[in-house]
Short mmCIF file of C-alpha atoms and ligand atoms in Angstrom, two decimals:
data_model
loop_
_atom_site.label_atom_id
_atom_site.label_comp_id
_atom_site.label_asym_id
_atom_site.label_seq_id
_atom_site.Cartn_x
_atom_site.Cartn_y
_atom_site.Cartn_z
CA MET A 1 25.30 17.07 1.25
CA SER A 2 26.32 14.10 3.02
CA ILE A 3 25.07 10.65 1.72
CA ASN A 4 23.21 9.95 5.05
CA GLU A 5 21.51 13.25 4.75
CA LEU A 6 20.58 12.51 1.26
CA ILE A 7 18.96 9.18 1.91
CA LYS A 8 16.49 11.03 3.99
CA LYS A 9 15.53 13.13 1.10
CA THR A 10 12.94 12.49 -1.55
CA ALA A 11 13.55 10.40 -4.76
CA ALA A 12 13.35 13.50 -6.89
CA GLU A 13 16.14 15.24 -4.75
CA GLN A 14 18.23 12.04 -4.86
CA ARG A 15 17.86 12.11 -8.52
CA LYS A 16 19.13 15.53 -8.89
CA ALA A 17 22.31 14.63 -6.67
CA LEU A 18 22.77 11.70 -9.05
CA LEU A 19 22.62 13.86 -12.24
CA ASN A 20 25.00 16.49 -10.60
CA LYS A 21 27.48 13.66 -9.80
CA GLU A 22 27.28 14.44 -6.09
CA VAL A 23 26.48 10.71 -5.53
CA SER A 24 26.53 7.34 -7.58
CA ALA A 25 23.67 5.04 -7.78
CA VAL A 26 26.07 2.39 -6.55
CA GLU A 27 26.53 4.84 -3.44
CA LEU A 28 22.81 5.16 -2.86
CA VAL A 29 22.11 1.43 -2.80
CA GLN A 30 24.99 0.69 -0.45
CA GLU A 31 23.62 3.35 1.84
CA SER A 32 20.21 1.79 1.64
CA TYR A 33 21.94 -1.50 2.85
CA LYS A 34 23.93 0.23 5.54
CA GLN A 35 20.69 1.84 6.88
CA ILE A 36 18.94 -1.89 6.74
CA GLU A 37 22.09 -3.16 8.69
CA LYS A 38 21.91 -0.57 11.17
CA ILE A 39 18.12 -0.82 12.07
CA ASP A 40 16.23 -3.55 10.33
CA ASP A 41 17.04 -6.15 13.17
CA THR A 42 14.72 -3.98 15.32
CA LEU A 43 12.31 -2.67 12.63
CA GLY A 44 11.67 -6.03 10.77
CA ALA A 45 10.73 -4.35 7.40
CA PHE A 46 12.39 -6.95 5.26
CA ASN A 47 11.89 -10.73 4.59
CA SER A 48 14.85 -10.83 2.31
CA LEU A 49 17.27 -8.67 0.57
CA CYS A 50 18.29 -8.72 -3.45
CA LYS A 51 21.83 -7.27 -3.14
CA GLU A 52 23.42 -8.71 -6.28
CA GLN A 53 20.66 -7.57 -8.60
CA ALA A 54 20.18 -4.22 -6.88
CA LEU A 55 23.90 -3.15 -7.10
CA GLN A 56 23.95 -4.55 -10.72
CA THR A 57 21.19 -2.31 -11.91
CA ALA A 58 22.84 0.45 -9.88
CA GLN A 59 26.18 -0.07 -11.80
CA ASP A 60 24.26 -0.20 -14.99
CA VAL A 61 22.77 3.39 -14.16
CA ASP A 62 26.22 4.80 -13.43
CA LYS A 63 27.65 3.45 -16.64
CA LYS A 64 24.58 4.94 -18.52
CA LEU A 65 24.78 8.14 -16.85
CA ALA A 66 28.63 8.46 -17.59
CA ALA A 67 28.06 7.62 -20.98
CA GLY A 68 25.72 10.59 -21.40
CA GLU A 69 22.26 8.72 -21.75
CA THR A 70 19.22 9.99 -20.40
CA LEU A 71 17.57 7.81 -18.13
CA PRO A 72 13.88 7.71 -16.80
CA ALA A 73 13.26 9.83 -13.87
CA LEU A 74 13.59 7.10 -11.15
CA ALA A 75 16.63 5.39 -12.49
CA GLY A 76 19.02 4.37 -9.62
CA ILE A 77 16.63 5.21 -6.92
CA PRO A 78 16.37 2.23 -4.29
CA LEU A 79 12.96 0.71 -4.05
CA ALA A 80 11.70 -1.73 -1.53
CA LEU A 81 9.13 -4.35 -3.05
CA LYS A 82 6.33 -5.84 -1.04
CA ASP A 83 6.86 -9.63 -0.57
CA ASN A 84 3.62 -10.55 -2.47
CA MET A 85 4.88 -9.48 -6.04
CA ASN A 86 7.00 -11.97 -8.21
CA TYR A 87 10.58 -10.93 -8.66
CA LYS A 88 12.13 -13.86 -10.80
CA GLY A 89 14.92 -15.53 -8.56
CA SER A 90 13.86 -13.88 -5.39
CA ARG A 91 11.84 -15.64 -2.61
CA THR A 92 8.19 -14.45 -2.81
CA THR A 93 6.53 -15.62 0.42
CA ALA A 94 3.56 -13.21 1.11
CA SER A 95 4.91 -13.70 4.74
CA SER A 96 3.21 -17.17 4.84
CA LYS A 97 4.79 -20.27 5.87
CA ILE A 98 3.09 -22.01 3.08
CA LEU A 99 5.17 -20.10 0.66
CA GLU A 100 8.38 -19.78 2.88
CA ASN A 101 10.79 -21.30 0.32
CA PHE A 102 9.09 -20.38 -2.87
CA VAL A 103 11.36 -18.84 -5.60
CA SER A 104 9.68 -16.71 -8.17
CA PRO A 105 9.98 -18.22 -11.59
CA TYR A 106 8.90 -15.02 -13.22
CA ASP A 107 8.52 -11.32 -12.94
CA ALA A 108 5.19 -9.48 -12.18
CA THR A 109 4.55 -6.83 -14.69
CA VAL A 110 5.14 -4.01 -12.24
CA VAL A 111 8.61 -5.74 -11.74
CA LYS A 112 9.25 -5.96 -15.38
CA LYS A 113 8.40 -2.09 -15.45
CA LEU A 114 10.58 -1.51 -12.60
CA LYS A 115 13.39 -3.07 -14.46
CA GLU A 116 12.58 -1.01 -17.57
CA ASN A 117 12.95 1.92 -15.36
CA TYR A 118 16.36 0.96 -14.07
CA ILE A 119 14.89 1.07 -10.55
CA PRO A 120 16.93 -0.89 -8.08
CA ILE A 121 14.84 -3.40 -5.97
CA ILE A 122 16.82 -3.61 -2.85
CA GLY A 123 14.60 -6.38 -1.12
CA LYS A 124 11.11 -7.70 -0.40
CA THR A 125 9.25 -6.27 2.49
CA ASN A 126 7.12 -7.81 5.26
CA LEU A 127 3.51 -7.89 5.40
CA ASP A 128 0.52 -9.49 6.98
CA GLU A 129 0.19 -13.07 5.67
CA PHE A 130 -1.31 -12.81 2.30
CA ALA A 131 -2.01 -8.99 2.72
CA MET A 132 -4.75 -10.02 5.48
CA GLY A 133 -4.52 -7.58 8.34
CA SER A 134 -4.13 -4.04 9.40
CA SER A 135 -1.10 -4.15 11.69
CA ASN A 136 1.64 -6.35 10.18
CA GLU A 137 1.13 -8.49 13.21
CA ASN A 138 -0.14 -11.27 11.14
CA SER A 139 3.35 -12.00 9.30
CA ALA A 140 4.28 -15.60 9.91
CA PHE A 141 7.84 -14.75 10.28
CA LYS A 142 8.15 -11.66 12.53
CA ILE A 143 6.34 -8.23 13.25
CA VAL A 144 7.26 -4.74 11.97
CA ARG A 145 7.88 -1.83 14.19
CA ASN A 146 6.76 1.64 13.43
CA PRO A 147 9.93 3.92 13.09
CA TRP A 148 8.00 6.73 14.90
CA ASP A 149 7.59 4.55 18.03
CA LEU A 150 8.94 1.04 18.20
CA ASN A 151 6.29 -0.31 20.52
CA LYS A 152 3.64 0.77 17.94
CA VAL A 153 2.48 -1.01 14.64
CA PRO A 154 3.33 0.38 11.22
CA GLY A 155 -0.15 -0.44 10.03
CA GLY A 156 -0.76 -3.25 7.48
CA SER A 157 -0.66 -4.93 5.22
CA SER A 158 2.13 -3.37 3.56
CA GLY A 159 3.73 -2.48 6.92
CA GLY A 160 7.22 -3.40 5.89
CA SER A 161 7.14 -1.21 2.56
CA ALA A 162 5.77 1.91 4.85
CA ALA A 163 8.39 1.32 7.52
CA ALA A 164 11.20 1.06 5.06
CA VAL A 165 10.30 4.29 3.50
CA ALA A 166 9.70 6.16 6.67
CA GLY A 167 12.90 4.42 8.22
CA TYR A 168 14.97 5.76 5.31
CA GLU A 169 15.89 2.26 4.23
CA SER A 170 14.55 3.15 0.75
CA ALA A 171 13.23 6.13 -1.04
CA ILE A 172 10.20 4.57 -2.45
CA ALA A 173 8.47 1.38 -2.07
CA LEU A 174 5.57 -0.66 -3.80
CA GLY A 175 2.59 -1.98 -1.72
CA SER A 176 -0.84 -3.59 -2.51
CA ASP A 177 -4.23 -2.26 -1.25
CA THR A 178 -7.23 -4.50 -0.97
CA GLY A 179 -9.02 -2.60 1.58
CA GLY A 180 -6.40 0.26 2.68
CA SER A 181 -3.37 -1.87 2.83
CA ILE A 182 -1.24 1.05 1.24
CA ARG A 183 -2.92 4.05 2.56
CA LEU A 184 -3.22 2.97 6.31
CA PRO A 185 0.41 2.09 6.86
CA ALA A 186 1.33 5.28 5.05
CA SER A 187 -0.97 7.22 7.44
CA PHE A 188 0.48 5.39 10.51
CA CYS A 189 4.11 6.10 9.34
CA GLY A 190 3.77 9.62 8.28
CA ILE A 191 4.67 9.08 4.55
CA VAL A 192 2.67 9.42 1.14
CA GLY A 193 0.69 6.16 0.02
CA LEU A 194 -1.34 6.03 -3.24
CA LYS A 195 -4.01 3.51 -4.27
CA PRO A 196 -4.53 3.76 -8.10
CA THR A 197 -7.86 3.10 -9.95
CA TYR A 198 -8.74 -0.48 -10.25
CA GLY A 199 -7.19 -1.59 -13.57
CA ARG A 200 -4.50 1.49 -13.73
CA VAL A 201 -1.59 -0.94 -12.56
CA SER A 202 -1.41 -4.59 -13.76
CA ARG A 203 -1.95 -7.26 -11.15
CA TYR A 204 -0.17 -9.92 -13.06
CA GLY A 205 2.33 -11.45 -10.73
CA LEU A 206 0.70 -10.07 -7.66
CA ILE A 207 -0.01 -12.76 -5.19
CA ALA A 208 -4.10 -12.76 -5.36
CA PHE A 209 -5.90 -12.20 -2.20
CA ALA A 210 -9.32 -10.69 -3.54
CA SER A 211 -8.84 -10.03 -7.18
CA SER A 212 -11.77 -7.63 -7.82
CA LEU A 213 -10.14 -5.40 -4.98
CA ASP A 214 -6.44 -5.79 -5.36
CA GLN A 215 -4.40 -2.70 -6.62
CA ILE A 216 -0.63 -2.23 -6.51
CA GLY A 217 0.46 1.29 -5.75
CA PRO A 218 3.39 3.65 -4.51
CA PHE A 219 4.70 4.52 -1.10
CA SER A 220 7.20 7.66 -1.09
CA ARG A 221 8.28 10.78 1.02
CA SER A 222 6.54 13.13 -1.30
CA VAL A 223 3.52 13.55 -3.56
CA GLU A 224 5.76 14.09 -6.60
CA ASP A 225 7.51 10.79 -6.07
CA ALA A 226 4.33 9.00 -5.86
CA ALA A 227 3.30 10.59 -9.29
CA LEU A 228 6.73 9.70 -10.78
CA LEU A 229 6.38 5.89 -9.38
CA LEU A 230 2.84 5.67 -10.48
CA GLU A 231 3.64 6.71 -13.94
CA ALA A 232 6.40 4.11 -14.02
CA ILE A 233 4.30 1.27 -13.07
CA SER A 234 0.90 2.16 -14.64
CA GLY A 235 -0.41 0.93 -18.02
CA TYR A 236 -2.08 -1.61 -20.20
CA ASP A 237 -1.15 -5.28 -19.73
CA PRO A 238 -2.65 -8.19 -21.79
CA ASN A 239 -1.78 -10.35 -18.99
CA ASP A 240 -4.36 -8.79 -16.78
CA SER A 241 -7.84 -8.88 -18.16
CA THR A 242 -9.09 -6.12 -15.74
CA SER A 243 -6.27 -3.80 -16.78
CA LEU A 244 -7.43 -0.75 -18.54
CA ASN A 245 -6.18 -0.01 -21.96
CA ILE A 246 -6.07 3.73 -21.50
CA PRO A 247 -3.04 6.00 -22.10
CA VAL A 248 -1.04 6.80 -19.02
CA PRO A 249 -0.87 10.55 -18.35
CA LYS A 250 2.40 12.23 -17.20
CA TYR A 251 1.35 12.51 -13.58
CA SER A 252 4.29 14.51 -12.23
CA GLU A 253 3.68 17.09 -14.65
CA SER A 254 -0.02 17.60 -13.33
CA LEU A 255 1.50 18.95 -9.90
CA LYS A 256 1.85 22.76 -10.69
CA LYS A 257 -1.78 24.03 -10.88
CA ASP A 258 -3.02 25.80 -7.80
CA ILE A 259 -6.38 24.63 -6.44
CA LYS A 260 -8.41 27.85 -6.31
CA GLY A 261 -12.00 26.66 -6.82
CA VAL A 262 -11.43 23.04 -6.66
CA LYS A 263 -14.56 21.78 -4.86
CA ILE A 264 -13.43 19.40 -1.88
CA GLY A 265 -16.15 17.47 -0.11
CA VAL A 266 -15.69 16.44 3.49
CA ILE A 267 -17.12 13.08 4.18
CA LYS A 268 -19.54 13.55 7.02
CA GLU A 269 -19.71 9.96 8.17
CA LEU A 270 -15.83 9.74 8.74
CA PHE A 271 -16.11 12.66 11.09
CA ALA A 272 -18.46 11.01 13.32
CA GLU A 273 -18.36 8.78 16.64
CA GLY A 274 -15.27 6.96 17.18
CA LEU A 275 -12.70 9.45 15.58
CA SER A 276 -9.97 10.33 17.89
CA ASP A 277 -9.73 13.98 19.04
CA ASP A 278 -6.14 14.29 17.80
CA VAL A 279 -7.09 13.15 14.44
CA ARG A 280 -10.13 15.28 14.25
CA LYS A 281 -8.06 18.30 15.24
CA SER A 282 -5.39 17.61 12.59
CA LEU A 283 -8.04 17.24 9.82
CA GLU A 284 -9.80 20.32 10.89
CA ASN A 285 -6.62 22.09 10.52
CA ALA A 286 -5.93 20.51 6.96
CA ILE A 287 -9.29 21.79 6.05
CA GLN A 288 -8.49 25.45 7.09
CA VAL A 289 -5.23 25.11 5.03
CA TYR A 290 -7.30 24.16 1.93
CA LYS A 291 -9.56 27.10 2.52
CA GLU A 292 -6.73 29.47 2.61
CA LEU A 293 -5.37 27.93 -0.52
CA GLY A 294 -8.72 28.92 -2.30
CA ALA A 295 -10.37 25.52 -2.22
CA GLN A 296 -14.03 25.46 -1.72
CA ILE A 297 -15.04 23.11 1.24
CA VAL A 298 -18.55 21.47 1.33
CA GLU A 299 -19.79 18.73 3.55
CA VAL A 300 -21.12 15.46 1.73
CA SER A 301 -22.82 12.38 2.89
CA LEU A 302 -22.04 8.74 1.62
CA PRO A 303 -25.05 7.16 3.62
CA LEU A 304 -24.27 3.53 2.44
CA LEU A 305 -20.57 3.93 3.72
CA LYS A 306 -21.60 2.32 7.13
CA TYR A 307 -22.00 -1.04 5.21
CA SER A 308 -18.65 -1.13 3.39
CA ILE A 309 -16.99 -3.21 6.15
CA GLY A 310 -19.58 -5.79 6.13
CA VAL A 311 -19.65 -5.97 2.34
CA TYR A 312 -15.80 -6.04 2.20
CA TYR A 313 -15.68 -8.78 4.76
CA ILE A 314 -17.98 -10.88 2.50
CA ILE A 315 -16.50 -10.04 -0.96
CA ALA A 316 -12.92 -10.14 0.29
CA THR A 317 -13.04 -13.35 2.11
CA ALA A 318 -15.21 -15.08 -0.69
CA GLU A 319 -12.56 -13.94 -3.28
CA ALA A 320 -9.93 -15.29 -0.93
CA SER A 321 -11.29 -18.53 -0.27
CA SER A 322 -11.31 -19.33 -3.93
CA ASN A 323 -7.99 -17.73 -4.67
CA LEU A 324 -6.13 -19.62 -1.76
CA ALA A 325 -7.60 -22.93 -2.81
CA ARG A 326 -4.36 -23.27 -5.08
CA TYR A 327 -1.99 -23.79 -2.08
CA ASP A 328 -2.55 -27.50 -1.49
CA GLY A 329 0.95 -28.82 -1.14
CA VAL A 330 1.02 -30.23 -4.75
CA LYS A 331 2.04 -27.14 -6.79
CA TYR A 332 3.41 -24.46 -4.35
CA GLY A 333 5.66 -24.27 -1.27
CA TYR A 334 5.09 -26.08 1.81
CA ARG A 335 3.97 -29.63 1.99
CA THR A 336 3.32 -31.51 5.39
CA PRO A 337 5.78 -34.38 6.00
CA GLU A 338 3.26 -36.41 7.76
CA ALA A 339 0.43 -37.22 5.43
CA LYS A 340 -0.70 -40.83 5.19
CA ASN A 341 -3.00 -40.40 1.88
CA LEU A 342 -3.88 -37.54 -0.44
CA LEU A 343 -6.68 -36.05 1.57
CA GLU A 344 -4.62 -35.69 4.92
CA MET A 345 -1.79 -34.16 2.64
CA TYR A 346 -4.24 -31.53 1.54
CA THR A 347 -5.60 -30.81 4.84
CA LYS A 348 -2.40 -31.02 7.01
CA THR A 349 -0.51 -28.96 4.41
CA ARG A 350 -3.28 -26.21 4.79
CA ALA A 351 -3.53 -26.56 8.69
CA GLU A 352 0.20 -26.42 9.15
CA GLY A 353 0.90 -23.75 6.43
CA PHE A 354 -1.73 -21.16 6.99
CA GLY A 355 -1.86 -18.60 10.06
CA ASP A 356 -4.93 -18.11 12.09
CA GLU A 357 -6.26 -14.98 10.23
CA VAL A 358 -5.96 -16.53 6.86
CA LYS A 359 -7.90 -19.47 8.16
CA ARG A 360 -10.57 -17.42 9.65
CA ARG A 361 -10.79 -15.56 6.19
CA ILE A 362 -10.92 -18.93 4.22
CA MET A 363 -13.76 -20.22 6.47
CA LEU A 364 -15.76 -16.93 6.26
CA GLY A 365 -15.57 -16.71 2.47
CA THR A 366 -16.31 -20.56 2.02
CA TYR A 367 -19.34 -20.13 4.23
CA ALA A 368 -20.52 -17.02 2.28
CA LEU A 369 -20.11 -18.76 -0.98
CA SER A 370 -21.66 -22.04 -0.03
CA SER A 371 -24.91 -23.21 -1.45
CA GLY A 372 -28.00 -21.93 0.27
CA TYR A 373 -26.14 -18.80 1.81
CA TYR A 374 -24.81 -17.54 -1.61
CA ASP A 375 -27.79 -15.51 -2.40
CA ALA A 376 -28.01 -14.15 1.29
CA TYR A 377 -24.43 -13.18 1.77
CA TYR A 378 -22.19 -12.96 -1.48
CA LYS A 379 -25.09 -11.77 -3.88
CA LYS A 380 -26.48 -9.42 -1.37
CA ALA A 381 -22.85 -7.87 -0.55
CA GLN A 382 -22.43 -7.44 -4.53
CA GLN A 383 -25.73 -5.50 -4.52
CA VAL A 384 -24.52 -3.25 -1.52
CA ARG A 385 -21.32 -2.73 -3.30
CA HIS A 386 -23.00 -1.42 -6.43
CA LEU A 387 -24.91 1.06 -4.28
CA ILE A 388 -21.95 2.15 -2.48
CA LYS A 389 -20.44 3.03 -5.91
CA ASN A 390 -23.43 4.81 -6.73
CA ASP A 391 -23.21 6.90 -3.67
CA PHE A 392 -19.82 7.89 -4.85
CA ASP A 393 -20.94 8.53 -8.42
CA LYS A 394 -23.60 10.72 -6.92
CA VAL A 395 -21.36 13.07 -4.69
CA PHE A 396 -18.64 13.31 -7.63
CA GLU A 397 -21.30 15.03 -9.70
CA THR A 398 -21.04 17.88 -6.95
CA VAL A 399 -17.39 17.77 -5.69
CA ASP A 400 -14.12 17.17 -7.33
CA VAL A 401 -12.14 15.28 -4.61
CA LEU A 402 -13.19 13.93 -1.13
CA LEU A 403 -11.50 14.33 2.06
CA SER A 404 -11.55 12.35 5.20
CA PRO A 405 -9.11 10.77 7.88
CA THR A 406 -7.52 7.86 6.55
CA CYS A 407 -8.11 5.95 9.66
CA PRO A 408 -10.07 7.11 12.84
CA ASN A 409 -6.84 6.48 15.11
CA THR A 410 -3.30 6.86 14.93
CA ALA A 411 -0.89 3.89 15.12
CA PHE A 412 -1.68 1.36 18.14
CA GLU A 413 0.50 -0.38 20.62
CA ILE A 414 1.83 -3.96 19.23
CA GLY A 415 -0.31 -6.70 20.71
CA SER A 416 -3.26 -4.33 21.73
CA LYS A 417 -5.78 -5.35 19.00
CA ILE A 418 -4.56 -8.79 17.67
CA GLU A 419 -6.88 -10.74 19.95
CA ASP A 420 -9.95 -8.83 18.60
CA PRO A 421 -10.45 -9.19 15.07
CA LEU A 422 -13.45 -7.03 14.96
CA SER A 423 -11.89 -4.01 16.36
CA MET A 424 -8.87 -4.55 13.86
CA TYR A 425 -11.55 -4.66 10.97
CA LEU A 426 -12.85 -1.18 11.94
CA THR A 427 -9.60 0.47 11.44
CA ASP A 428 -10.32 0.37 7.83
CA ILE A 429 -13.84 2.18 7.89
CA GLY A 430 -12.09 5.17 6.00
CA THR A 431 -10.32 3.19 3.35
CA ILE A 432 -12.28 0.11 2.26
CA SER A 433 -15.14 1.93 0.23
CA ALA A 434 -12.57 3.27 -2.22
CA ASN A 435 -11.59 -0.18 -3.15
CA LEU A 436 -15.33 -1.25 -3.20
CA ALA A 437 -15.95 1.47 -5.87
CA GLY A 438 -12.57 0.99 -7.73
CA ILE A 439 -11.58 4.66 -7.23
CA PRO A 440 -8.28 6.16 -6.46
CA GLY A 441 -7.28 7.24 -3.11
CA ILE A 442 -4.16 8.78 -1.33
CA SER A 443 -3.04 9.14 2.17
CA ILE A 444 -0.72 12.13 3.03
CA PRO A 445 0.83 13.41 6.18
CA CYS A 446 -1.44 16.05 7.91
CA GLY A 447 -0.34 16.28 11.54
CA PHE A 448 0.76 14.57 14.73
CA ASP A 449 -1.14 13.30 17.79
CA SER A 450 -0.25 14.05 21.46
CA SER A 451 2.21 11.37 21.47
CA ASN A 452 4.04 12.57 18.30
CA MET A 453 2.45 9.64 16.05
CA PRO A 454 1.64 10.85 12.44
CA VAL A 455 -1.99 11.60 11.45
CA GLY A 456 -2.94 10.86 7.79
CA MET A 457 -5.38 12.67 5.57
CA GLN A 458 -7.17 10.65 2.79
CA LEU A 459 -8.23 12.15 -0.52
CA LEU A 460 -10.33 10.27 -3.03
CA ALA A 461 -11.21 11.24 -6.52
CA PRO A 462 -13.27 9.45 -9.46
CA ALA A 463 -11.81 6.66 -11.32
CA LEU A 464 -8.89 7.57 -13.48
CA GLN A 465 -8.66 11.12 -11.98
CA GLU A 466 -5.15 10.41 -10.27
CA GLU A 467 -4.09 13.65 -11.72
CA LYS A 468 -6.54 15.52 -9.82
CA LEU A 469 -5.89 13.66 -6.62
CA LEU A 470 -2.29 13.92 -6.95
CA ASN A 471 -2.51 17.77 -7.46
CA THR A 472 -4.66 18.39 -4.65
CA ALA A 473 -2.55 16.52 -2.31
CA TYR A 474 0.61 18.19 -3.87
CA ASN A 475 -0.88 21.70 -3.13
CA PHE A 476 -1.28 20.73 0.70
CA GLU A 477 2.10 19.38 1.00
CA ARG A 478 3.68 22.30 -0.52
CA ALA A 479 1.93 24.56 2.11
CA THR A 480 2.77 22.36 5.13
CA ASP A 481 5.85 20.85 6.64
CA PHE A 482 4.48 17.37 8.07
CA HIS A 483 6.09 15.47 5.51
CA LYS A 484 9.61 16.80 6.30
CA CYS A 485 9.51 15.79 9.84
CA GLU A 486 11.80 12.80 11.06
CA PRO A 487 10.94 9.87 13.16
CA SER A 488 12.88 9.84 16.20
CA ALA A 489 12.81 6.12 16.63
CA VAL A 490 14.88 5.19 13.89
CA LEU A 491 17.59 7.51 14.58
CA VAL A 492 18.17 6.27 18.07
CA LYS A 493 20.27 3.23 17.62
N1 LIG B 1 -6.93 -4.54 6.41
C1 LIG B 1 -7.90 -5.12 5.45
C2 LIG B 1 -7.89 -6.46 5.56
O1 LIG B 1 -7.32 -7.25 6.44
C3 LIG B 1 -7.28 -4.67 4.04
C4 LIG B 1 -6.05 -5.40 3.67
C5 LIG B 1 -5.49 -5.01 2.41
O2 LIG B 1 -5.72 -4.05 1.85
N2 LIG B 1 -4.48 -5.87 1.78
O3 LIG B 1 -8.20 -7.40 4.69
#
């Protein structure tokens, strides 16, 4: 197989080629850079590249393989890192002007784990500023385009990571998901995206947006790759007090079981008004596939799901307003050149350094937390969050896994929603509740709309049941070909 065919394959297939000496790790990394050179001016997936270190890691892999050493499963496979995770020596910007020239002084725990697994990090990917958004149009630097149609958004906030994987710039990527930022772009770009259980993956070194909701997770072109990458990054970390001290299963080894008798609950509220016909059709077809595979399909109801967006936009903004207080021009990044006194330095730095959406969130969050409103908004939202979690606990007493569209629509035109924050917020109706409940969710390709844009199916499982989730996804993938379809737009240039 030629190398430009090989970079379209999954990480597991690239690994086979590495072990069979059909390709070297250095060649794989170089090929990623060639593809980036060819298409990334158009795609906009990367904020910066980390060539020297990536090639060094690849060289180490080649040496070790030549010496007959056994290496971890993803050693030598090019990975793209969302630019809100610290990687020592790299610029870590969160796609914000306020951190434009910030160079990480340390490694995030996930980066440490990537290094231990000899995974070359080829670059840092574009995102919505501070991970706030659903389309990647909120980046302070540049927009990201969807590899399936360059006039459409890739989804957000991890749009760069999703576009990099869908555009064959890297085999795998990491993103972060606070309300859907891994699953939504995965669904818009026709790839796999997994948000783990809250606490499964350490958040140490991830630039905080909403700390009770943020989780880091994998993007890939197959469910098996997602399982392998999840295995590599999961585990207890004393540097993150919310990290769970529970052994990490061999996720990739749980993919063989069939799913006869598995009970899948179809979430009624997510098949209601507002769902596009094309998405509905793809999902109905997917349900049929599961029936043929022997799964048992039942309809279930999550009556409080309708409050999830309202609850999220109080809790997430409240936490963001507190997390983002640290960017004051003193310790990090940008400082206004024009201040006449300390107070002006703070206010001008923040006014000039943050973009509109980030300012909107800080104002909403500060309002929700302010005295006199705390009980009415923040406390109430926490109570409803608890009830939403109870709804999930209740349905998981009767089903193994839940199924829904990842998003009610497919990727939309660049510019079409950016002036209307409310309609942008509504794209997350399918994904946000999993963050509120802390449970794992995956988006996998399940069809195409009438303009040939990918449709994503979301599966959810109870906390720490990633094995069940991955196995259910894997069985669908094995029975269908959607994940093998190639985006035409990236092949054009
Ligand atoms: N789209 C949601 C928001 O704008 C979720 C973002 C995320 O998951 N980081 O907040």
